[in-house]
Amino acid sequence: MVKVITYGSYDLLHYGHTRLLERAKALGDYLIVGVTSDDYDKTRGKINLQQTLMERVEAVRATGIADEIIIEEYEGQKIDDIKKYDIDIFTVGSDWVGYFDYLNEYCKVVYLPRTEGISSSGIREKKRSLRLGLVGEAAFLNKIWNEAKAVNGIHIEALCTNNKQKMDTQVVNGIDLITSDLSELLDNVDAVYIRSLPNLHYQHIKQALYAGKHVLCESPVTLSRVQLEEILLLSEEKKLIMMEAIKTAYATAYTRLLLLIKAGKIGDVISVDSTCTSIREGGDGEWNNIHEWGPTALLPILQIMGTNYRNNQIAARFRNANQDAFTKISFTYEHGVASVKIGDRFKAEGDLIISGSKGYIYVPAPWWKTDYFEIRYENPVENKRYFYQLDGEGIRYELVAFARAIERGKLISDISKDVTFKISEIMEQFEDREGMIMI
Ligand code: CTP
């Protein structure tokens, strides 16, 4: 039996793909199709794919041409697969001529002529064209501008700011419309990314939704639960996407870590301790410590331990009447505990530790932009290290999730509504200084 293997991403499956699969199958008796899991296309420097891995696998399955479908997950896997499945022929389209010659050492390599006139990129470019506007005063907007370049079909058209000085020259030069008038920006875009001061979010989001624009807003979305309810209701009524932005939620290592916990790798979780600190005189300084770090530090706690804690206790040191410099929040759950330590003007080891009945997960500082973590056990021989490429601190995947939500008219966010609500509630509790211990 002659076994053939071919690989591809098969995004928005088109007849170029099916023709290739048919010819690949005709080269032998048994066809294995490897569907690529990685949606970052290094050669093009873009996140190219519009469909999820499962949708792409399903589309290939539906052609009925493949005898077996596998997922391509890591670089160098092709050699492993060829050996493992005892492959006779490796084949891909002629756009890859020469690129896979190194596989000749393991099996025969055949390049099949590519079908002219159709490609996933072409279809995608036609389908997605999102004009995004940036709103706010923070230097962080430079990162969003940079990361948007890595996402197919998102174009940053306008910037609304009162402080152009914070923006890099290339960003200022690269954006057509720079204004301090939000309504002018809204007239020229389909969606906005908001990173204004948190106490202005509510007003800015409402204005954007009333203008019929989708919203991606940096967390905390609002500083009260009632305001959040109102905004979410409004977005539903207007059939617009309103998504909370916390980049760490979209970092590959972090999302894998959550899956490993769900799969029971450390057993029953008893505690989560997360620390985030920085000393950034004059940075995006007007953000309070609690606003700057709170949502990120709270994320693993609310996602792993849940949002139904029994009680919590806030202890804070203020550097002036309104701004905290160091805050600790302790949580007690029915079956566990958690703590958040955040500091702006104080420094601590910014790690994340999740303890369980079988072992614990250690994510070294700065855990919120990590590409690496360890699962540690009583017997160190069993310890495991995990490494995942961190592209753009998670921002580009966050933008992709936002663009996908708009295309589908439905938010499938990595951050559940419960978590968004709880973050706003904790911010409100902080605003009210409710039960707070001053240190
Ligand atoms: N292919 C083909 N003819 C086309 C498009 C793709 O023969 N018109 C082949 C590719 O050479 C590859 C396989 O189909 O062997 C999967 O290609 P993939 O990269 O998933 O699709 P493209 O349409 O090439 O996607 P993109 O536009 O992102 O490159």
Short mmCIF file of C-alpha atoms and ligand atoms in Angstrom, two decimals:
data_model
loop_
_atom_site.label_atom_id
_atom_site.label_comp_id
_atom_site.label_asym_id
_atom_site.label_seq_id
_atom_site.Cartn_x
_atom_site.Cartn_y
_atom_site.Cartn_z
CA MET A 1 0.00 0.00 0.00
CA VAL A 2 1.36 3.40 -1.00
CA LYS A 3 0.85 5.97 1.78
CA VAL A 4 0.71 9.67 0.92
CA ILE A 5 0.81 12.64 3.28
CA THR A 6 0.09 16.33 2.67
CA TYR A 7 -0.18 19.40 4.90
CA GLY A 8 -1.97 22.70 4.81
CA SER A 9 -4.12 25.10 6.76
CA TYR A 10 -7.24 24.70 4.58
CA ASP A 11 -8.80 27.93 5.71
CA LEU A 12 -12.16 28.66 3.99
CA LEU A 13 -11.74 25.47 1.98
CA HIS A 14 -11.86 26.16 -1.76
CA TYR A 15 -11.63 24.13 -4.98
CA GLY A 16 -7.83 24.68 -5.14
CA HIS A 17 -7.65 22.63 -1.94
CA THR A 18 -10.01 19.89 -3.08
CA ARG A 19 -8.20 19.54 -6.41
CA LEU A 20 -4.92 19.20 -4.55
CA LEU A 21 -6.35 16.60 -2.18
CA GLU A 22 -7.78 14.56 -5.07
CA ARG A 23 -4.48 14.50 -6.89
CA ALA A 24 -2.60 13.73 -3.69
CA LYS A 25 -4.91 10.77 -3.09
CA ALA A 26 -4.38 9.57 -6.67
CA LEU A 27 -0.62 9.33 -6.03
CA GLY A 28 -1.19 6.31 -3.78
CA ASP A 29 -3.73 4.21 -1.87
CA TYR A 30 -4.03 5.96 1.48
CA LEU A 31 -4.03 9.72 2.13
CA ILE A 32 -3.18 11.39 5.43
CA VAL A 33 -3.91 15.11 5.65
CA GLY A 34 -2.11 17.19 8.26
CA VAL A 35 -4.05 20.30 9.24
CA THR A 36 -1.85 23.02 10.67
CA SER A 37 -2.83 24.20 14.15
CA ASP A 38 -0.61 27.28 14.21
CA ASP A 39 -2.49 30.24 12.86
CA TYR A 40 0.48 32.55 12.72
CA ASP A 41 2.02 32.52 9.30
CA LYS A 42 5.68 33.36 9.87
CA THR A 43 6.55 33.72 6.19
CA ARG A 44 3.91 36.38 5.73
CA GLY A 45 4.11 37.85 9.24
CA LYS A 46 0.32 37.69 9.57
CA ILE A 47 -2.31 35.80 11.41
CA ASN A 48 -4.01 34.57 8.39
CA LEU A 49 -6.69 32.21 9.36
CA GLN A 50 -10.34 33.02 9.74
CA GLN A 51 -11.51 29.58 10.79
CA THR A 52 -10.66 27.71 13.94
CA LEU A 53 -8.68 24.49 13.81
CA MET A 54 -11.81 22.39 14.34
CA GLU A 55 -13.71 24.12 11.57
CA ARG A 56 -10.82 23.54 9.18
CA VAL A 57 -10.52 19.88 10.18
CA GLU A 58 -14.26 19.44 9.65
CA ALA A 59 -14.07 21.03 6.21
CA VAL A 60 -11.30 18.64 5.15
CA ARG A 61 -13.24 15.70 6.59
CA ALA A 62 -16.35 16.77 4.68
CA THR A 63 -14.52 16.45 1.34
CA GLY A 64 -14.40 12.70 2.00
CA ILE A 65 -11.02 12.52 0.28
CA ALA A 66 -8.75 12.04 3.30
CA ASP A 67 -8.42 8.57 4.81
CA GLU A 68 -7.00 10.06 7.97
CA ILE A 69 -6.63 13.57 9.36
CA ILE A 70 -3.94 14.61 11.80
CA ILE A 71 -3.04 17.92 13.42
CA GLU A 72 0.33 19.51 12.74
CA GLU A 73 1.39 21.07 16.01
CA TYR A 74 5.11 21.71 16.02
CA GLU A 75 8.01 22.48 13.79
CA GLY A 76 9.84 19.37 12.71
CA GLN A 77 6.71 17.25 13.02
CA LYS A 78 6.73 16.32 9.33
CA ILE A 79 9.79 14.09 9.78
CA ASP A 80 8.24 12.45 12.84
CA ASP A 81 4.99 11.85 10.96
CA ILE A 82 6.71 10.36 7.91
CA LYS A 83 8.49 7.84 10.13
CA LYS A 84 5.53 7.18 12.40
CA TYR A 85 2.99 6.57 9.62
CA ASP A 86 5.48 4.85 7.30
CA ILE A 87 4.88 7.37 4.51
CA ASP A 88 5.96 6.73 0.91
CA ILE A 89 5.11 10.09 -0.65
CA PHE A 90 5.03 13.61 0.76
CA THR A 91 3.20 16.08 -1.45
CA VAL A 92 2.22 19.76 -1.46
CA GLY A 93 1.38 22.41 -4.03
CA SER A 94 3.96 23.95 -6.35
CA ASP A 95 4.02 27.18 -4.30
CA TRP A 96 6.38 25.24 -2.03
CA VAL A 97 8.81 23.94 -4.70
CA GLY A 98 12.22 23.27 -3.18
CA TYR A 99 11.11 24.07 0.33
CA PHE A 100 10.57 20.47 1.38
CA ASP A 101 13.43 18.84 -0.55
CA TYR A 102 15.03 17.98 2.79
CA LEU A 103 12.29 15.36 3.26
CA ASN A 104 13.69 13.36 0.27
CA GLU A 105 15.89 11.66 2.81
CA TYR A 106 12.79 10.05 4.36
CA CYS A 107 10.36 9.54 1.43
CA LYS A 108 9.57 10.71 -2.10
CA VAL A 109 8.66 14.41 -2.37
CA VAL A 110 6.17 15.45 -5.07
CA TYR A 111 5.16 19.06 -5.82
CA LEU A 112 1.76 19.23 -7.55
CA PRO A 113 0.89 22.21 -9.76
CA ARG A 114 -1.09 24.78 -7.81
CA THR A 115 -4.55 25.69 -9.12
CA GLU A 116 -4.36 29.13 -10.61
CA GLY A 117 -6.58 32.02 -9.58
CA ILE A 118 -7.75 31.03 -6.10
CA SER A 119 -6.26 31.22 -2.61
CA SER A 120 -7.42 31.46 0.99
CA SER A 121 -5.62 34.81 1.29
CA GLY A 122 -7.60 36.18 -1.64
CA ILE A 123 -10.92 35.06 -0.18
CA ARG A 124 -9.97 36.38 3.27
CA GLU A 125 -8.95 39.78 1.99
CA LYS A 126 -12.34 40.11 0.30
CA LYS A 127 -14.22 38.91 3.36
CA ARG A 128 -12.56 40.87 6.15
CA SER A 129 -11.85 44.52 6.08
CA LEU A 130 -12.22 46.15 9.45
CA ARG A 131 -11.48 49.83 9.98
CA LEU A 132 -10.37 50.20 13.57
CA GLY A 133 -10.01 53.43 15.54
CA LEU A 134 -7.81 53.82 18.63
CA VAL A 135 -9.02 55.86 21.58
CA GLY A 136 -6.95 57.00 24.55
CA GLU A 137 -3.80 58.60 25.82
CA ALA A 138 -1.65 55.59 26.59
CA ALA A 139 1.66 54.58 25.04
CA PHE A 140 0.14 51.10 24.98
CA LEU A 141 -1.75 52.17 21.84
CA ASN A 142 1.57 51.93 19.98
CA LYS A 143 1.59 48.22 20.70
CA ILE A 144 -1.94 47.80 19.40
CA TRP A 145 -0.96 49.61 16.20
CA ASN A 146 2.02 47.30 15.74
CA GLU A 147 0.11 44.14 16.50
CA ALA A 148 -2.76 45.05 14.19
CA LYS A 149 -0.25 44.81 11.37
CA ALA A 150 0.03 41.11 12.14
CA VAL A 151 -3.69 40.56 11.65
CA ASN A 152 -5.13 40.09 8.22
CA GLY A 153 -7.83 42.57 7.28
CA ILE A 154 -7.60 44.97 10.25
CA HIS A 155 -6.66 48.50 9.27
CA ILE A 156 -6.07 51.23 11.84
CA GLU A 157 -7.69 54.26 10.33
CA ALA A 158 -7.92 56.82 13.09
CA LEU A 159 -6.67 57.83 16.52
CA CYS A 160 -8.56 59.91 19.07
CA THR A 161 -6.22 61.28 21.72
CA ASN A 162 -5.47 64.32 23.82
CA ASN A 163 -1.84 63.40 24.10
CA LYS A 164 -0.13 62.76 20.78
CA GLN A 165 3.28 62.90 22.53
CA LYS A 166 2.77 59.39 23.83
CA MET A 167 2.61 57.97 20.33
CA ASP A 168 5.62 56.83 18.30
CA THR A 169 6.42 58.88 15.21
CA GLN A 170 5.82 55.98 12.84
CA VAL A 171 2.38 55.48 14.36
CA VAL A 172 1.49 59.16 14.06
CA ASN A 173 2.72 59.12 10.46
CA GLY A 174 0.96 55.86 9.71
CA ILE A 175 -2.54 56.91 10.75
CA ASP A 176 -4.63 59.04 8.40
CA LEU A 177 -6.90 60.73 10.91
CA ILE A 178 -5.72 62.00 14.29
CA THR A 179 -8.29 63.94 16.27
CA SER A 180 -9.32 64.80 19.80
CA ASP A 181 -12.99 64.56 18.84
CA LEU A 182 -14.43 61.11 19.45
CA SER A 183 -17.41 61.63 17.16
CA GLU A 184 -15.12 62.49 14.27
CA LEU A 185 -13.21 59.26 14.83
CA LEU A 186 -16.45 57.28 15.07
CA ASP A 187 -17.58 58.63 11.69
CA ASN A 188 -14.56 57.04 10.06
CA VAL A 189 -14.31 53.55 11.55
CA ASP A 190 -16.26 50.28 11.99
CA ALA A 191 -14.91 49.50 15.45
CA VAL A 192 -12.88 51.04 18.28
CA TYR A 193 -10.23 49.90 20.71
CA ILE A 194 -10.55 51.96 23.88
CA ARG A 195 -7.77 52.63 26.34
CA SER A 196 -8.83 55.91 27.79
CA LEU A 197 -8.80 56.41 31.57
CA PRO A 198 -11.04 53.78 33.18
CA ASN A 199 -13.49 56.33 34.58
CA LEU A 200 -14.14 57.49 30.99
CA HIS A 201 -14.73 54.01 29.55
CA TYR A 202 -18.44 53.98 30.28
CA GLN A 203 -19.04 57.24 28.45
CA HIS A 204 -16.75 56.36 25.52
CA ILE A 205 -18.24 52.90 25.07
CA LYS A 206 -21.77 54.26 25.12
CA GLN A 207 -20.92 56.88 22.54
CA ALA A 208 -19.34 54.27 20.29
CA LEU A 209 -22.28 51.87 20.60
CA TYR A 210 -24.79 54.63 19.89
CA ALA A 211 -22.77 55.46 16.77
CA GLY A 212 -23.17 51.80 15.70
CA LYS A 213 -19.53 50.79 16.26
CA HIS A 214 -18.16 47.61 17.78
CA VAL A 215 -16.05 48.01 20.91
CA LEU A 216 -12.94 46.36 22.27
CA CYS A 217 -12.24 48.02 25.63
CA GLU A 218 -9.28 47.54 27.92
CA SER A 219 -10.23 46.06 31.28
CA PRO A 220 -11.65 47.28 33.64
CA VAL A 221 -14.48 47.93 31.20
CA THR A 222 -16.43 49.90 33.79
CA LEU A 223 -15.99 50.77 37.44
CA SER A 224 -19.44 49.56 38.43
CA ARG A 225 -21.67 46.58 37.82
CA VAL A 226 -24.71 48.63 36.89
CA GLN A 227 -22.80 50.49 34.19
CA LEU A 228 -21.52 47.21 32.78
CA GLU A 229 -25.03 45.75 32.69
CA GLU A 230 -26.26 48.82 30.83
CA ILE A 231 -23.48 48.65 28.27
CA LEU A 232 -23.89 44.94 27.61
CA LEU A 233 -27.62 45.37 27.19
CA LEU A 234 -27.07 48.24 24.79
CA SER A 235 -24.59 46.21 22.72
CA GLU A 236 -27.11 43.35 22.51
CA GLU A 237 -29.91 45.68 21.44
CA LYS A 238 -27.70 47.24 18.79
CA LYS A 239 -26.31 43.84 17.73
CA LEU A 240 -22.79 45.08 18.25
CA ILE A 241 -19.79 43.36 19.79
CA MET A 242 -18.57 44.67 23.12
CA MET A 243 -15.46 42.78 24.19
CA GLU A 244 -13.19 43.15 27.21
CA ALA A 245 -9.47 43.31 26.49
CA ILE A 246 -6.92 41.58 28.72
CA LYS A 247 -4.05 40.47 26.53
CA THR A 248 -2.83 37.72 28.87
CA ALA A 249 -6.10 35.84 28.36
CA TYR A 250 -4.98 35.30 24.75
CA ALA A 251 -1.35 34.31 25.36
CA THR A 252 -0.81 30.72 24.22
CA ALA A 253 1.09 29.57 27.33
CA TYR A 254 -1.64 30.93 29.59
CA THR A 255 -4.48 29.28 27.66
CA ARG A 256 -2.61 25.95 27.62
CA LEU A 257 -2.05 26.23 31.36
CA LEU A 258 -5.80 26.54 31.94
CA LEU A 259 -6.41 23.44 29.83
CA LEU A 260 -3.83 21.42 31.76
CA ILE A 261 -5.50 22.37 35.03
CA LYS A 262 -8.89 21.33 33.60
CA ALA A 263 -7.34 18.03 32.54
CA GLY A 264 -6.43 17.43 36.20
CA LYS A 265 -2.64 17.65 35.88
CA ILE A 266 -2.22 19.17 39.34
CA GLY A 267 -5.31 17.55 40.87
CA ASP A 268 -7.70 19.50 43.01
CA VAL A 269 -6.73 23.20 43.03
CA ILE A 270 -6.48 24.68 46.53
CA SER A 271 -4.89 28.07 45.92
CA VAL A 272 -3.90 30.61 43.29
CA ASP A 273 -1.44 33.41 44.05
CA SER A 274 -0.72 36.01 41.44
CA THR A 275 1.61 38.99 41.68
CA CYS A 276 2.04 41.84 39.18
CA THR A 277 4.20 44.87 39.90
CA SER A 278 6.01 47.65 38.11
CA ILE A 279 7.90 50.82 38.87
CA ARG A 280 6.98 53.13 36.05
CA GLU A 281 7.37 56.78 36.97
CA GLY A 282 5.62 58.74 34.28
CA GLY A 283 4.47 55.65 32.34
CA ASP A 284 0.79 55.38 31.60
CA GLY A 285 0.85 56.78 35.10
CA GLU A 286 -2.62 58.17 35.48
CA TRP A 287 -4.02 54.67 35.61
CA ASN A 288 -4.39 53.61 39.23
CA ASN A 289 -2.46 50.56 40.27
CA ILE A 290 -5.75 48.70 40.80
CA HIS A 291 -6.89 49.54 37.26
CA GLU A 292 -3.54 48.93 35.64
CA TRP A 293 -2.81 45.57 37.25
CA GLY A 294 -6.05 44.46 38.91
CA PRO A 295 -7.78 42.82 35.92
CA THR A 296 -4.67 40.92 34.80
CA ALA A 297 -3.82 39.70 38.30
CA LEU A 298 -7.44 38.73 38.97
CA LEU A 299 -7.80 36.83 35.71
CA PRO A 300 -6.24 33.48 36.77
CA ILE A 301 -8.00 33.62 40.12
CA LEU A 302 -11.46 34.16 38.66
CA GLN A 303 -10.85 31.74 35.79
CA ILE A 304 -9.38 28.91 37.87
CA MET A 305 -11.08 29.27 41.26
CA GLY A 306 -14.30 30.72 39.82
CA THR A 307 -16.29 33.85 40.56
CA ASN A 308 -18.22 32.53 43.56
CA TYR A 309 -15.88 33.25 46.43
CA ARG A 310 -17.21 33.37 49.97
CA ASN A 311 -15.56 36.66 50.81
CA ASN A 312 -12.62 38.86 50.00
CA GLN A 313 -10.49 41.37 51.86
CA ILE A 314 -8.64 44.32 50.35
CA ALA A 315 -5.57 45.91 51.96
CA ALA A 316 -4.10 48.93 50.20
CA ARG A 317 -1.43 51.58 50.53
CA PHE A 318 -2.32 54.86 48.81
CA ARG A 319 0.19 57.35 47.42
CA ASN A 320 -2.41 60.10 47.23
CA ALA A 321 -6.11 60.43 47.93
CA ASN A 322 -7.16 58.52 44.80
CA GLN A 323 -4.29 56.36 43.72
CA ASP A 324 -3.14 53.13 45.29
CA ALA A 325 0.50 52.16 45.12
CA PHE A 326 0.26 48.64 46.52
CA THR A 327 -2.77 46.45 47.00
CA LYS A 328 -3.37 42.95 48.23
CA ILE A 329 -6.69 41.19 47.80
CA SER A 330 -7.28 37.89 49.62
CA PHE A 331 -10.12 35.57 48.63
CA THR A 332 -11.71 32.72 50.53
CA TYR A 333 -13.60 30.12 48.52
CA GLU A 334 -15.66 27.15 49.66
CA HIS A 335 -12.72 24.83 49.01
CA GLY A 336 -9.71 27.05 48.58
CA VAL A 337 -8.02 30.43 48.82
CA ALA A 338 -6.45 32.94 46.47
CA SER A 339 -4.50 36.16 46.59
CA VAL A 340 -3.58 39.02 44.33
CA LYS A 341 -0.63 41.31 45.01
CA ILE A 342 -0.24 44.30 42.75
CA GLY A 343 2.11 47.24 42.94
CA ASP A 344 2.90 50.38 41.03
CA ARG A 345 5.89 52.01 42.80
CA PHE A 346 6.68 48.74 44.64
CA LYS A 347 8.49 45.71 43.34
CA ALA A 348 7.97 42.01 44.03
CA GLU A 349 8.55 38.74 42.17
CA GLY A 350 5.82 38.78 39.51
CA ASP A 351 5.06 35.10 39.44
CA LEU A 352 1.95 32.96 39.41
CA ILE A 353 1.62 29.85 41.56
CA ILE A 354 -1.30 27.46 41.34
CA SER A 355 -1.29 24.76 43.99
CA GLY A 356 -3.11 21.46 43.77
CA SER A 357 -3.41 18.06 45.40
CA LYS A 358 -1.03 16.37 42.92
CA GLY A 359 1.43 19.18 42.25
CA TYR A 360 1.69 22.87 41.45
CA ILE A 361 2.18 25.12 38.46
CA TYR A 362 4.91 27.70 38.59
CA VAL A 363 4.92 30.55 36.07
CA PRO A 364 8.01 32.72 36.44
CA ALA A 365 7.99 36.52 36.33
CA PRO A 366 6.66 38.29 34.43
CA TRP A 367 3.94 35.64 34.34
CA TRP A 368 1.44 37.84 32.47
CA LYS A 369 3.63 37.76 29.38
CA THR A 370 5.17 34.38 29.70
CA ASP A 371 6.03 31.77 27.14
CA TYR A 372 7.04 29.25 29.75
CA PHE A 373 5.79 27.43 32.84
CA GLU A 374 6.49 24.32 34.86
CA ILE A 375 4.36 21.70 36.51
CA ARG A 376 6.20 20.54 39.61
CA TYR A 377 5.55 17.40 41.61
CA GLU A 378 6.71 15.90 44.89
CA ASN A 379 9.11 13.76 42.88
CA PRO A 380 11.10 16.24 40.76
CA VAL A 381 11.77 13.57 38.13
CA GLU A 382 8.13 13.92 37.10
CA ASN A 383 8.35 17.72 36.64
CA LYS A 384 7.33 19.00 33.23
CA ARG A 385 8.32 22.18 31.42
CA TYR A 386 6.09 23.82 28.84
CA PHE A 387 7.19 26.37 26.30
CA TYR A 388 4.94 28.18 23.82
CA GLN A 389 5.96 30.93 21.47
CA LEU A 390 4.53 34.24 22.72
CA ASP A 391 3.73 36.38 19.72
CA GLY A 392 2.91 39.98 20.53
CA GLU A 393 2.06 39.40 24.21
CA GLY A 394 -1.31 37.93 23.17
CA ILE A 395 -2.52 41.19 21.62
CA ARG A 396 -2.71 39.91 18.06
CA TYR A 397 -4.83 36.94 19.12
CA GLU A 398 -7.07 39.27 21.05
CA LEU A 399 -7.54 41.34 17.88
CA VAL A 400 -8.25 38.20 15.88
CA ALA A 401 -10.88 37.12 18.43
CA PHE A 402 -12.47 40.56 18.14
CA ALA A 403 -12.48 40.52 14.32
CA ARG A 404 -13.93 36.98 14.33
CA ALA A 405 -16.65 37.99 16.77
CA ILE A 406 -17.64 40.86 14.47
CA GLU A 407 -17.70 38.58 11.41
CA ARG A 408 -19.87 36.03 13.17
CA GLY A 409 -22.02 38.51 15.03
CA LYS A 410 -21.28 36.56 18.19
CA LEU A 411 -18.70 36.88 20.92
CA ILE A 412 -16.83 33.70 21.73
CA SER A 413 -14.48 35.30 24.20
CA ASP A 414 -11.70 33.73 26.22
CA ILE A 415 -13.03 35.82 29.11
CA SER A 416 -16.50 34.79 30.26
CA LYS A 417 -19.19 37.31 31.18
CA ASP A 418 -19.02 36.19 34.83
CA VAL A 419 -15.37 37.17 34.97
CA THR A 420 -16.00 40.54 33.31
CA PHE A 421 -18.76 41.26 35.81
CA LYS A 422 -16.66 40.18 38.76
CA ILE A 423 -13.78 42.43 37.71
CA SER A 424 -16.13 45.41 37.51
CA GLU A 425 -17.60 44.50 40.89
CA ILE A 426 -14.19 44.34 42.53
CA MET A 427 -13.31 47.71 40.98
CA GLU A 428 -16.52 49.12 42.44
CA GLN A 429 -15.71 47.62 45.82
CA PHE A 430 -12.32 49.33 45.60
CA GLU A 431 -13.87 52.67 44.57
CA ASP A 432 -16.19 52.47 47.59
CA ARG A 433 -13.27 51.48 49.86
CA GLU A 434 -15.72 48.89 51.16
CA GLY A 435 -14.20 46.99 54.11
CA MET A 436 -10.74 48.08 52.97
CA ILE A 437 -7.77 47.96 55.33
CA MET A 438 -5.43 50.93 54.84
CA ILE A 439 -1.76 50.11 55.26
N1 CTP B 1 -3.25 24.77 -3.06
C1 CTP B 1 -3.38 24.54 -4.44
N2 CTP B 1 -4.00 25.48 -5.20
C2 CTP B 1 -4.48 26.63 -4.68
C3 CTP B 1 -4.36 26.87 -3.29
C4 CTP B 1 -3.74 25.91 -2.50
O1 CTP B 1 -2.95 23.51 -4.94
N3 CTP B 1 -5.07 27.52 -5.48
C5 CTP B 1 -2.56 23.80 -2.22
C6 CTP B 1 -1.32 24.34 -1.54
O2 CTP B 1 -0.21 24.31 -2.41
C7 CTP B 1 -1.16 23.39 -0.37
C8 CTP B 1 -2.60 23.03 -0.02
O3 CTP B 1 -3.41 23.40 -1.13
O4 CTP B 1 -0.50 22.22 -0.76
C9 CTP B 1 -3.06 23.77 1.23
O5 CTP B 1 -2.84 25.14 1.01
P1 CTP B 1 -3.14 26.31 2.03
O6 CTP B 1 -1.87 27.01 2.30
O7 CTP B 1 -3.94 25.82 3.12
O8 CTP B 1 -4.10 27.22 1.07
P2 CTP B 1 -3.86 28.56 0.26
O9 CTP B 1 -5.09 28.87 -0.49
O10 CTP B 1 -2.57 28.48 -0.51
O11 CTP B 1 -3.72 29.59 1.44
P3 CTP B 1 -2.96 30.96 1.47
O12 CTP B 1 -3.66 31.87 0.50
O13 CTP B 1 -3.06 31.41 2.88
O14 CTP B 1 -1.55 30.66 1.04
#
